[in-house]
Amino acid sequence: MTRRAALLLTALLIALAGGTGPAQATGYRYWSFWEREGKAWTYATQGPSTARPADRSVQGFRFAVSEDSQDASQPRGEAGFTTICAGTPARDGLKRVALVIDFGTASDAPSGETPPASRTACARLAPDATTADALAAVAKPLRYDANALLCAIGGYPERGCGEQVSSERKASRASEDESGGGPSLGIVAGVAAVAVLGAAAGWQARRHRHG
């Protein structure tokens, strides 16, 4: 193999090795706020203190480490308004709002804390009440910071509020899940590229020897 080919092979192998490791990213640990239409969650465009949900709305909260709204984890669970508010009958002059409160996973929890089990609740409120009012009715104690950022629901977490943390993401997680933990398509293609490059380099070296 020529020296140039060897260098190319080494560079490609380093690039492939780097692509298989976890990517470091900066995220924030916080409660994200969601609205649901049918079975689809949408990241809320305003905060719970200003959102005024209509009667029979479903609102969700998820505690997790996220880089931004595109990366945020959605609330889990399939229960809809009818199921969540089955035990809360309608009353004239009041609205009902279903809440899905997902306390997240242990990996997203602050050090020394354990997330409670996720739960749902139905709040019966005045027509102009906000989502924050709904939370206050069914999920106390709540905690806010000086900038009105929601820090804790039901007392969780006990400390912290939107703090910056280092998180890890595996680029090939979906591929690994589909293949049962085997190598991802990108890795297989990379290995094939190395084999092709090595064969070409060997052919070129033989050509020079016999030329």
mmCIF file of N, CA, C and O in Angstrom, residues 90-191:
data_model
loop_
_atom_site.group_PDB
_atom_site.id
_atom_site.type_symbol
_atom_site.label_atom_id
_atom_site.label_comp_id
_atom_site.label_asym_id
_atom_site.label_seq_id
_atom_site.Cartn_x
_atom_site.Cartn_y
_atom_site.Cartn_z
ATOM 1 N N ALA A 90 -68.972 17.900 34.775
ATOM 2 C CA ALA A 90 -69.059 19.299 34.325
ATOM 3 C C ALA A 90 -70.006 20.088 35.219
ATOM 4 O O ALA A 90 -70.955 19.532 35.799
ATOM 5 N N ARG A 91 -69.737 21.387 35.330
ATOM 6 C CA ARG A 91 -70.613 22.300 36.073
ATOM 7 C C ARG A 91 -70.813 23.562 35.261
ATOM 8 O O ARG A 91 -69.898 24.030 34.600
ATOM 9 N N ASP A 92 -72.028 24.099 35.315
ATOM 10 C CA ASP A 92 -72.334 25.320 34.580
ATOM 11 C C ASP A 92 -71.411 26.454 35.019
ATOM 12 O O ASP A 92 -71.150 26.642 36.214
ATOM 13 N N GLY A 93 -70.905 27.195 34.042
ATOM 14 C CA GLY A 93 -70.068 28.356 34.338
ATOM 15 C C GLY A 93 -68.617 28.025 34.625
ATOM 16 O O GLY A 93 -67.821 28.917 34.917
ATOM 17 N N LEU A 94 -68.240 26.749 34.534
ATOM 18 C CA LEU A 94 -66.858 26.354 34.786
ATOM 19 C C LEU A 94 -66.334 25.513 33.613
ATOM 20 O O LEU A 94 -67.124 24.911 32.882
ATOM 21 N N LYS A 95 -65.032 25.500 33.432
ATOM 22 C CA LYS A 95 -64.425 24.653 32.410
ATOM 23 C C LYS A 95 -63.597 23.572 33.083
ATOM 24 O O LYS A 95 -63.192 23.703 34.247
ATOM 25 N N ARG A 96 -63.336 22.495 32.333
ATOM 26 C CA ARG A 96 -62.478 21.426 32.826
ATOM 27 C C ARG A 96 -61.248 21.316 31.922
ATOM 28 O O ARG A 96 -61.370 21.346 30.695
ATOM 29 N N VAL A 97 -60.090 21.193 32.555
ATOM 30 C CA VAL A 97 -58.827 21.060 31.829
ATOM 31 C C VAL A 97 -58.121 19.812 32.335
ATOM 32 O O VAL A 97 -57.900 19.645 33.542
ATOM 33 N N ALA A 98 -57.755 18.923 31.405
ATOM 34 C CA ALA A 98 -57.031 17.699 31.758
ATOM 35 C C ALA A 98 -55.537 17.975 31.727
ATOM 36 O O ALA A 98 -55.026 18.608 30.804
ATOM 37 N N LEU A 99 -54.826 17.489 32.744
ATOM 38 C CA LEU A 99 -53.381 17.690 32.841
ATOM 39 C C LEU A 99 -52.655 16.356 32.877
ATOM 40 O O LEU A 99 -53.063 15.429 33.587
ATOM 41 N N VAL A 100 -51.587 16.266 32.092
ATOM 42 C CA VAL A 100 -50.687 15.110 32.114
ATOM 43 C C VAL A 100 -49.363 15.607 32.673
ATOM 44 O O VAL A 100 -48.720 16.480 32.081
ATOM 45 N N ILE A 101 -48.946 15.072 33.807
ATOM 46 C CA ILE A 101 -47.733 15.532 34.488
ATOM 47 C C ILE A 101 -46.731 14.387 34.515
ATOM 48 O O ILE A 101 -46.903 13.408 35.231
ATOM 49 N N ASP A 102 -45.688 14.530 33.702
ATOM 50 C CA ASP A 102 -44.664 13.494 33.551
ATOM 51 C C ASP A 102 -43.393 13.977 34.244
ATOM 52 O O ASP A 102 -42.737 14.908 33.765
ATOM 53 N N PHE A 103 -43.039 13.337 35.351
ATOM 54 C CA PHE A 103 -41.878 13.755 36.138
ATOM 55 C C PHE A 103 -40.545 13.290 35.555
ATOM 56 O O PHE A 103 -39.498 13.542 36.135
ATOM 57 N N GLY A 104 -40.585 12.619 34.416
ATOM 58 C CA GLY A 104 -39.352 12.254 33.719
ATOM 59 C C GLY A 104 -38.707 10.989 34.247
ATOM 60 O O GLY A 104 -39.293 10.214 35.007
ATOM 61 N N THR A 105 -37.465 10.787 33.830
ATOM 62 C CA THR A 105 -36.728 9.572 34.154
ATOM 63 C C THR A 105 -35.630 9.845 35.181
ATOM 64 O O THR A 105 -35.261 10.998 35.423
ATOM 65 N N ALA A 106 -35.081 8.783 35.727
ATOM 66 C CA ALA A 106 -34.016 8.927 36.721
ATOM 67 C C ALA A 106 -32.777 9.574 36.121
ATOM 68 O O ALA A 106 -32.058 10.309 36.800
ATOM 69 N N SER A 107 -32.521 9.341 34.833
ATOM 70 C CA SER A 107 -31.338 9.925 34.205
ATOM 71 C C SER A 107 -31.440 11.439 34.070
ATOM 72 O O SER A 107 -30.426 12.126 33.961
ATOM 73 N N ASP A 108 -32.663 11.961 34.064
ATOM 74 C CA ASP A 108 -32.856 13.411 33.967
ATOM 75 C C ASP A 108 -33.006 14.073 35.333
ATOM 76 O O ASP A 108 -33.056 15.304 35.427
ATOM 77 N N ALA A 109 -33.102 13.279 36.391
ATOM 78 C CA ALA A 109 -33.335 13.821 37.732
ATOM 79 C C ALA A 109 -32.082 14.505 38.276
ATOM 80 O O ALA A 109 -30.965 14.090 37.996
ATOM 81 N N PRO A 110 -32.267 15.551 39.080
ATOM 82 C CA PRO A 110 -31.111 16.157 39.750
ATOM 83 C C PRO A 110 -30.463 15.150 40.690
ATOM 84 O O PRO A 110 -31.113 14.205 41.153
ATOM 85 N N SER A 111 -29.204 15.333 40.965
ATOM 86 C CA SER A 111 -28.466 14.423 41.836
ATOM 87 C C SER A 111 -29.150 14.279 43.195
ATOM 88 O O SER A 111 -29.519 15.270 43.827
ATOM 89 N N GLY A 112 -29.358 13.038 43.615
ATOM 90 C CA GLY A 112 -29.948 12.770 44.918
ATOM 91 C C GLY A 112 -31.470 12.774 44.935
ATOM 92 O O GLY A 112 -32.075 12.549 45.985
ATOM 93 N N GLU A 113 -32.117 12.982 43.786
ATOM 94 C CA GLU A 113 -33.581 13.008 43.748
ATOM 95 C C GLU A 113 -34.109 11.888 42.854
ATOM 96 O O GLU A 113 -33.453 11.479 41.890
ATOM 97 N N THR A 114 -35.299 11.410 43.178
ATOM 98 C CA THR A 114 -35.952 10.365 42.405
ATOM 99 C C THR A 114 -37.282 10.886 41.888
ATOM 100 O O THR A 114 -38.099 11.389 42.669
ATOM 101 N N PRO A 115 -37.522 10.805 40.579
ATOM 102 C CA PRO A 115 -38.777 11.352 40.043
ATOM 103 C C PRO A 115 -39.994 10.565 40.515
ATOM 104 O O PRO A 115 -39.970 9.325 40.522
ATOM 105 N N PRO A 116 -41.058 11.250 40.920
ATOM 106 C CA PRO A 116 -42.299 10.550 41.262
ATOM 107 C C PRO A 116 -42.904 9.902 40.021
ATOM 108 O O PRO A 116 -42.497 10.193 38.891
ATOM 109 N N ALA A 117 -43.873 9.034 40.232
ATOM 110 C CA ALA A 117 -44.573 8.420 39.102
ATOM 111 C C ALA A 117 -45.393 9.477 38.371
ATOM 112 O O ALA A 117 -45.960 10.390 38.988
ATOM 113 N N SER A 118 -45.446 9.348 37.060
ATOM 114 C CA SER A 118 -46.251 10.278 36.266
ATOM 115 C C SER A 118 -47.716 10.156 36.666
ATOM 116 O O SER A 118 -48.175 9.092 37.099
ATOM 117 N N ARG A 119 -48.454 11.250 36.515
ATOM 118 C CA ARG A 119 -49.855 11.199 36.887
ATOM 119 C C ARG A 119 -50.686 12.146 36.031
ATOM 120 O O ARG A 119 -50.151 13.005 35.321
ATOM 121 N N THR A 120 -51.975 11.980 36.090
ATOM 122 C CA THR A 120 -52.911 12.865 35.408
ATOM 123 C C THR A 120 -53.854 13.474 36.433
ATOM 124 O O THR A 120 -54.018 12.948 37.542
ATOM 125 N N ALA A 121 -54.468 14.588 36.059
ATOM 126 C CA ALA A 121 -55.407 15.250 36.961
ATOM 127 C C ALA A 121 -56.375 16.084 36.134
ATOM 128 O O ALA A 121 -56.062 16.485 35.006
ATOM 129 N N CYS A 122 -57.532 16.337 36.677
ATOM 130 C CA CYS A 122 -58.544 17.148 36.011
ATOM 131 C C CYS A 122 -58.864 18.353 36.885
ATOM 132 O O CYS A 122 -59.243 18.198 38.058
ATOM 133 N N ALA A 123 -58.672 19.541 36.340
ATOM 134 C CA ALA A 123 -58.931 20.777 37.085
ATOM 135 C C ALA A 123 -60.239 21.403 36.599
ATOM 136 O O ALA A 123 -60.470 21.510 35.390
ATOM 137 N N ARG A 124 -61.067 21.820 37.538
ATOM 138 C CA ARG A 124 -62.315 22.512 37.211
ATOM 139 C C ARG A 124 -62.132 23.974 37.596
ATOM 140 O O ARG A 124 -61.880 24.293 38.766
ATOM 141 N N LEU A 125 -62.282 24.868 36.605
ATOM 142 C CA LEU A 125 -61.833 26.246 36.786
ATOM 143 C C LEU A 125 -62.820 27.254 36.196
ATOM 144 O O LEU A 125 -63.714 26.895 35.413
ATOM 145 N N ALA A 126 -62.574 28.515 36.541
ATOM 146 C CA ALA A 126 -63.326 29.606 35.923
ATOM 147 C C ALA A 126 -62.963 29.687 34.440
ATOM 148 O O ALA A 126 -61.868 29.295 34.043
ATOM 149 N N PRO A 127 -63.856 30.192 33.598
ATOM 150 C CA PRO A 127 -63.612 30.202 32.146
ATOM 151 C C PRO A 127 -62.340 30.919 31.722
ATOM 152 O O PRO A 127 -61.745 30.560 30.709
ATOM 153 N N ASP A 128 -61.905 31.946 32.467
ATOM 154 C CA ASP A 128 -60.716 32.706 32.070
ATOM 155 C C ASP A 128 -59.445 32.244 32.794
ATOM 156 O O ASP A 128 -58.405 32.897 32.702
ATOM 157 N N ALA A 129 -59.498 31.113 33.460
ATOM 158 C CA ALA A 129 -58.331 30.622 34.216
ATOM 159 C C ALA A 129 -57.209 30.193 33.275
ATOM 160 O O ALA A 129 -57.433 29.756 32.146
ATOM 161 N N THR A 130 -55.986 30.305 33.775
ATOM 162 C CA THR A 130 -54.806 29.920 33.006
ATOM 163 C C THR A 130 -54.399 28.480 33.323
ATOM 164 O O THR A 130 -54.914 27.852 34.256
ATOM 165 N N THR A 131 -53.431 27.992 32.558
ATOM 166 C CA THR A 131 -52.897 26.662 32.843
ATOM 167 C C THR A 131 -52.191 26.640 34.192
ATOM 168 O O THR A 131 -52.219 25.629 34.905
ATOM 169 N N ALA A 132 -51.550 27.759 34.545
ATOM 170 C CA ALA A 132 -50.917 27.856 35.858
ATOM 171 C C ALA A 132 -51.962 27.715 36.962
ATOM 172 O O ALA A 132 -51.699 27.097 38.006
ATOM 173 N N ASP A 133 -53.145 28.276 36.745
ATOM 174 C CA ASP A 133 -54.235 28.130 37.716
ATOM 175 C C ASP A 133 -54.642 26.663 37.835
ATOM 176 O O ASP A 133 -54.929 26.170 38.937
ATOM 177 N N ALA A 134 -54.671 25.979 36.700
ATOM 178 C CA ALA A 134 -55.030 24.560 36.714
ATOM 179 C C ALA A 134 -54.010 23.754 37.515
ATOM 180 O O ALA A 134 -54.374 22.888 38.325
ATOM 181 N N LEU A 135 -52.724 24.032 37.296
ATOM 182 C CA LEU A 135 -51.681 23.347 38.064
ATOM 183 C C LEU A 135 -51.827 23.621 39.555
ATOM 184 O O LEU A 135 -51.699 22.719 40.386
ATOM 185 N N ALA A 136 -52.085 24.878 39.899
ATOM 186 C CA ALA A 136 -52.209 25.252 41.310
ATOM 187 C C ALA A 136 -53.389 24.538 41.969
ATOM 188 O O ALA A 136 -53.374 24.280 43.184
ATOM 189 N N ALA A 137 -54.403 24.211 41.169
ATOM 190 C CA ALA A 137 -55.591 23.554 41.722
ATOM 191 C C ALA A 137 -55.366 22.073 42.007
ATOM 192 O O ALA A 137 -55.999 21.514 42.917
ATOM 193 N N VAL A 138 -54.436 21.430 41.263
ATOM 194 C CA VAL A 138 -54.326 19.973 41.386
ATOM 195 C C VAL A 138 -52.914 19.451 41.641
ATOM 196 O O VAL A 138 -52.738 18.248 41.897
ATOM 197 N N ALA A 139 -51.888 20.315 41.571
ATOM 198 C CA ALA A 139 -50.516 19.786 41.647
ATOM 199 C C ALA A 139 -49.601 20.617 42.539
ATOM 200 O O ALA A 139 -48.418 20.762 42.250
ATOM 201 N N LYS A 140 -50.118 21.139 43.620
ATOM 202 C CA LYS A 140 -49.259 21.867 44.559
ATOM 203 C C LYS A 140 -48.344 20.906 45.302
ATOM 204 O O LYS A 140 -48.660 19.719 45.416
ATOM 205 N N PRO A 141 -47.205 21.391 45.851
ATOM 206 C CA PRO A 141 -46.734 22.778 45.755
ATOM 207 C C PRO A 141 -45.997 23.056 44.451
ATOM 208 O O PRO A 141 -45.298 22.189 43.920
ATOM 209 N N LEU A 142 -46.199 24.264 43.926
ATOM 210 C CA LEU A 142 -45.483 24.728 42.752
ATOM 211 C C LEU A 142 -44.361 25.654 43.200
ATOM 212 O O LEU A 142 -44.434 26.264 44.257
ATOM 213 N N ARG A 143 -43.335 25.752 42.371
ATOM 214 C CA ARG A 143 -42.222 26.664 42.688
ATOM 215 C C ARG A 143 -41.818 27.406 41.426
ATOM 216 O O ARG A 143 -41.633 26.793 40.368
ATOM 217 N N TYR A 144 -41.695 28.715 41.540
ATOM 218 C CA TYR A 144 -41.282 29.573 40.431
ATOM 219 C C TYR A 144 -40.035 30.351 40.839
ATOM 220 O O TYR A 144 -39.804 30.581 42.024
ATOM 221 N N ASP A 145 -39.251 30.770 39.829
ATOM 222 C CA ASP A 145 -38.111 31.624 40.152
ATOM 223 C C ASP A 145 -38.505 33.093 40.007
ATOM 224 O O ASP A 145 -39.680 33.419 39.755
ATOM 225 N N ALA A 146 -37.537 33.993 40.172
ATOM 226 C CA ALA A 146 -37.815 35.426 40.142
ATOM 227 C C ALA A 146 -38.316 35.905 38.787
ATOM 228 O O ALA A 146 -38.950 36.956 38.681
ATOM 229 N N ASN A 147 -38.044 35.110 37.733
ATOM 230 C CA ASN A 147 -38.488 35.472 36.389
ATOM 231 C C ASN A 147 -39.757 34.738 35.978
ATOM 232 O O ASN A 147 -40.089 34.686 34.786
ATOM 233 N N ALA A 148 -40.454 34.168 36.952
ATOM 234 C CA ALA A 148 -41.715 33.453 36.734
ATOM 235 C C ALA A 148 -41.530 32.161 35.945
ATOM 236 O O ALA A 148 -42.474 31.642 35.346
ATOM 237 N N LEU A 149 -40.310 31.610 35.922
ATOM 238 C CA LEU A 149 -40.068 30.318 35.290
ATOM 239 C C LEU A 149 -40.555 29.219 36.226
ATOM 240 O O LEU A 149 -40.228 29.216 37.414
ATOM 241 N N LEU A 150 -41.332 28.287 35.683
ATOM 242 C CA LEU A 150 -41.833 27.171 36.483
ATOM 243 C C LEU A 150 -40.683 26.242 36.837
ATOM 244 O O LEU A 150 -40.047 25.652 35.960
ATOM 245 N N CYS A 151 -40.403 26.092 38.115
ATOM 246 C CA CYS A 151 -39.254 25.298 38.572
ATOM 247 C C CYS A 151 -39.650 23.930 39.107
ATOM 248 O O CYS A 151 -38.870 22.974 38.980
ATOM 249 N N ALA A 152 -40.808 23.824 39.743
ATOM 250 C CA ALA A 152 -41.194 22.556 40.370
ATOM 251 C C ALA A 152 -42.702 22.379 40.330
ATOM 252 O O ALA A 152 -43.465 23.345 40.495
ATOM 253 N N ILE A 153 -43.132 21.153 40.094
ATOM 254 C CA ILE A 153 -44.544 20.772 40.142
ATOM 255 C C ILE A 153 -44.674 19.660 41.172
ATOM 256 O O ILE A 153 -43.898 18.705 41.175
ATOM 257 N N GLY A 154 -45.643 19.800 42.058
ATOM 258 C CA GLY A 154 -45.804 18.800 43.109
ATOM 259 C C GLY A 154 -44.570 18.676 43.978
ATOM 260 O O GLY A 154 -44.284 17.606 44.514
ATOM 261 N N GLY A 155 -43.828 19.781 44.100
ATOM 262 C CA GLY A 155 -42.624 19.781 44.924
ATOM 263 C C GLY A 155 -41.406 19.155 44.272
ATOM 264 O O GLY A 155 -40.355 19.015 44.924
ATOM 265 N N TYR A 156 -41.515 18.787 42.990
ATOM 266 C CA TYR A 156 -40.374 18.158 42.296
ATOM 267 C C TYR A 156 -39.927 19.013 41.131
ATOM 268 O O TYR A 156 -40.760 19.464 40.345
ATOM 269 N N PRO A 157 -38.609 19.221 41.024
ATOM 270 C CA PRO A 157 -37.550 18.809 41.957
ATOM 271 C C PRO A 157 -37.488 19.743 43.167
ATOM 272 O O PRO A 157 -38.040 20.849 43.141
ATOM 273 N N GLU A 158 -36.802 19.301 44.188
ATOM 274 C CA GLU A 158 -36.704 20.109 45.391
ATOM 275 C C GLU A 158 -35.780 21.306 45.202
ATOM 276 O O GLU A 158 -35.960 22.339 45.838
ATOM 277 N N ARG A 159 -34.792 21.127 44.314
ATOM 278 C CA ARG A 159 -33.803 22.192 44.095
ATOM 279 C C ARG A 159 -33.614 22.415 42.606
ATOM 280 O O ARG A 159 -33.967 21.576 41.789
ATOM 281 N N GLY A 160 -33.013 23.573 42.285
ATOM 282 C CA GLY A 160 -32.658 23.861 40.897
ATOM 283 C C GLY A 160 -33.812 24.447 40.111
ATOM 284 O O GLY A 160 -34.991 24.283 40.465
ATOM 285 N N CYS A 161 -33.437 25.104 38.993
ATOM 286 C CA CYS A 161 -34.457 25.693 38.134
ATOM 287 C C CYS A 161 -33.837 26.034 36.781
ATOM 288 O O CYS A 161 -33.145 27.042 36.646
ATOM 289 N N GLY A 162 -34.037 25.172 35.805
ATOM 290 C CA GLY A 162 -33.534 25.427 34.468
ATOM 291 C C GLY A 162 -32.031 25.481 34.369
ATOM 292 O O GLY A 162 -31.483 26.156 33.501
ATOM 293 N N GLU A 163 -31.330 24.740 35.239
ATOM 294 C CA GLU A 163 -29.873 24.798 35.243
ATOM 295 C C GLU A 163 -29.274 24.119 34.015
ATOM 296 O O GLU A 163 -29.841 23.197 33.454
ATOM 297 N N GLN A 164 -28.121 24.606 33.622
ATOM 298 C CA GLN A 164 -27.403 24.053 32.480
ATOM 299 C C GLN A 164 -26.661 22.792 32.898
ATOM 300 O O GLN A 164 -26.018 22.754 33.943
ATOM 301 N N VAL A 165 -26.774 21.761 32.070
ATOM 302 C CA VAL A 165 -26.117 20.496 32.362
ATOM 303 C C VAL A 165 -25.514 19.951 31.075
ATOM 304 O O VAL A 165 -25.850 20.375 29.972
ATOM 305 N N SER A 166 -24.616 18.981 31.214
ATOM 306 C CA SER A 166 -24.024 18.315 30.062
ATOM 307 C C SER A 166 -24.785 17.036 29.821
ATOM 308 O O SER A 166 -24.999 16.243 30.735
ATOM 309 N N SER A 167 -25.216 16.833 28.587
ATOM 310 C CA SER A 167 -25.983 15.634 28.250
ATOM 311 C C SER A 167 -25.298 14.881 27.126
ATOM 312 O O SER A 167 -24.483 15.416 26.398
ATOM 313 N N GLU A 168 -25.639 13.578 26.988
ATOM 314 C CA GLU A 168 -25.073 12.740 25.937
ATOM 315 C C GLU A 168 -26.181 12.247 25.025
ATOM 316 O O GLU A 168 -27.270 11.918 25.464
ATOM 317 N N ARG A 169 -25.895 12.260 23.729
ATOM 318 C CA ARG A 169 -26.847 11.760 22.749
ATOM 319 C C ARG A 169 -26.143 10.765 21.840
ATOM 320 O O ARG A 169 -25.040 11.017 21.379
ATOM 321 N N LYS A 170 -26.761 9.643 21.560
ATOM 322 C CA LYS A 170 -26.191 8.659 20.637
ATOM 323 C C LYS A 170 -26.827 8.872 19.269
ATOM 324 O O LYS A 170 -28.015 8.707 19.099
ATOM 325 N N ALA A 171 -25.995 9.213 18.295
ATOM 326 C CA ALA A 171 -26.502 9.517 16.961
ATOM 327 C C ALA A 171 -27.144 8.310 16.307
ATOM 328 O O ALA A 171 -28.061 8.433 15.508
ATOM 329 N N SER A 172 -26.684 7.103 16.654
ATOM 330 C CA SER A 172 -27.204 5.899 15.991
ATOM 331 C C SER A 172 -28.199 5.145 16.858
ATOM 332 O O SER A 172 -28.452 3.970 16.626
ATOM 333 N N ARG A 173 -28.826 5.812 17.831
ATOM 334 C CA ARG A 173 -29.723 5.118 18.756
ATOM 335 C C ARG A 173 -30.870 4.435 18.023
ATOM 336 O O ARG A 173 -31.195 3.276 18.282
ATOM 337 N N ALA A 174 -31.518 5.160 17.088
ATOM 338 C CA ALA A 174 -32.659 4.585 16.374
ATOM 339 C C ALA A 174 -32.238 3.373 15.567
ATOM 340 O O ALA A 174 -32.927 2.352 15.551
ATOM 341 N N SER A 175 -31.082 3.450 14.898
ATOM 342 C CA SER A 175 -30.615 2.325 14.096
ATOM 343 C C SER A 175 -30.292 1.127 14.971
ATOM 344 O O SER A 175 -30.586 -0.018 14.627
ATOM 345 N N GLU A 176 -29.684 1.363 16.128
ATOM 346 C CA GLU A 176 -29.348 0.282 17.044
ATOM 347 C C GLU A 176 -30.602 -0.387 17.574
ATOM 348 O O GLU A 176 -30.667 -1.608 17.710
ATOM 349 N N ASP A 177 -31.642 0.421 17.851
ATOM 350 C CA ASP A 177 -32.890 -0.146 18.345
ATOM 351 C C ASP A 177 -33.525 -1.049 17.292
ATOM 352 O O ASP A 177 -34.042 -2.128 17.603
ATOM 353 N N GLU A 178 -33.497 -0.599 16.036
ATOM 354 C CA GLU A 178 -34.128 -1.363 14.974
ATOM 355 C C GLU A 178 -33.373 -2.641 14.662
ATOM 356 O O GLU A 178 -33.957 -3.636 14.256
ATOM 357 N N SER A 179 -32.039 -2.615 14.864
ATOM 358 C CA SER A 179 -31.237 -3.784 14.498
ATOM 359 C C SER A 179 -30.878 -4.655 15.693
ATOM 360 O O SER A 179 -30.049 -5.544 15.586
ATOM 361 N N GLY A 180 -31.474 -4.368 16.829
ATOM 362 C CA GLY A 180 -31.227 -5.191 18.004
ATOM 363 C C GLY A 180 -29.857 -4.989 18.601
ATOM 364 O O GLY A 180 -29.277 -5.898 19.171
ATOM 365 N N GLY A 181 -29.307 -3.775 18.453
ATOM 366 C CA GLY A 181 -28.030 -3.484 19.073
ATOM 367 C C GLY A 181 -26.854 -3.714 18.162
ATOM 368 O O GLY A 181 -25.711 -3.564 18.558
ATOM 369 N N GLY A 182 -27.089 -4.113 16.894
ATOM 370 C CA GLY A 182 -26.002 -4.333 15.944
ATOM 371 C C GLY A 182 -25.467 -3.021 15.424
ATOM 372 O O GLY A 182 -25.942 -1.950 15.782
ATOM 373 N N PRO A 183 -24.466 -3.097 14.529
ATOM 374 C CA PRO A 183 -23.882 -1.876 14.003
ATOM 375 C C PRO A 183 -24.872 -1.117 13.153
ATOM 376 O O PRO A 183 -25.710 -1.703 12.479
ATOM 377 N N SER A 184 -24.785 0.216 13.165
ATOM 378 C CA SER A 184 -25.681 1.036 12.385
ATOM 379 C C SER A 184 -25.299 0.994 10.918
ATOM 380 O O SER A 184 -24.208 0.585 10.552
ATOM 381 N N LEU A 185 -26.213 1.465 10.053
ATOM 382 C CA LEU A 185 -25.953 1.481 8.628
ATOM 383 C C LEU A 185 -24.740 2.327 8.297
ATOM 384 O O LEU A 185 -23.956 1.991 7.419
ATOM 385 N N GLY A 186 -24.552 3.429 9.009
ATOM 386 C CA GLY A 186 -23.411 4.300 8.753
ATOM 387 C C GLY A 186 -22.092 3.589 9.007
ATOM 388 O O GLY A 186 -21.124 3.760 8.263
ATOM 389 N N ILE A 187 -22.039 2.790 10.069
ATOM 390 C CA ILE A 187 -20.809 2.062 10.392
ATOM 391 C C ILE A 187 -20.536 0.995 9.339
ATOM 392 O O ILE A 187 -19.412 0.825 8.873
ATOM 393 N N VAL A 188 -21.578 0.273 8.915
ATOM 394 C CA VAL A 188 -21.394 -0.750 7.894
ATOM 395 C C VAL A 188 -20.886 -0.130 6.601
ATOM 396 O O VAL A 188 -19.973 -0.628 5.953
ATOM 397 N N ALA A 189 -21.486 1.004 6.215
ATOM 398 C CA ALA A 189 -21.059 1.673 4.993
ATOM 399 C C ALA A 189 -19.624 2.151 5.121
ATOM 400 O O ALA A 189 -18.841 2.089 4.166
ATOM 401 N N GLY A 190 -19.261 2.613 6.311
ATOM 402 C CA GLY A 190 -17.894 3.080 6.516
ATOM 403 C C GLY A 190 -16.890 1.956 6.389
ATOM 404 O O GLY A 190 -15.833 2.118 5.783
ATOM 405 N N VAL A 191 -17.224 0.804 6.968
ATOM 406 C CA VAL A 191 -16.327 -0.348 6.867
ATOM 407 C C VAL A 191 -16.180 -0.778 5.414
ATOM 408 O O VAL A 191 -15.094 -1.117 4.939
#
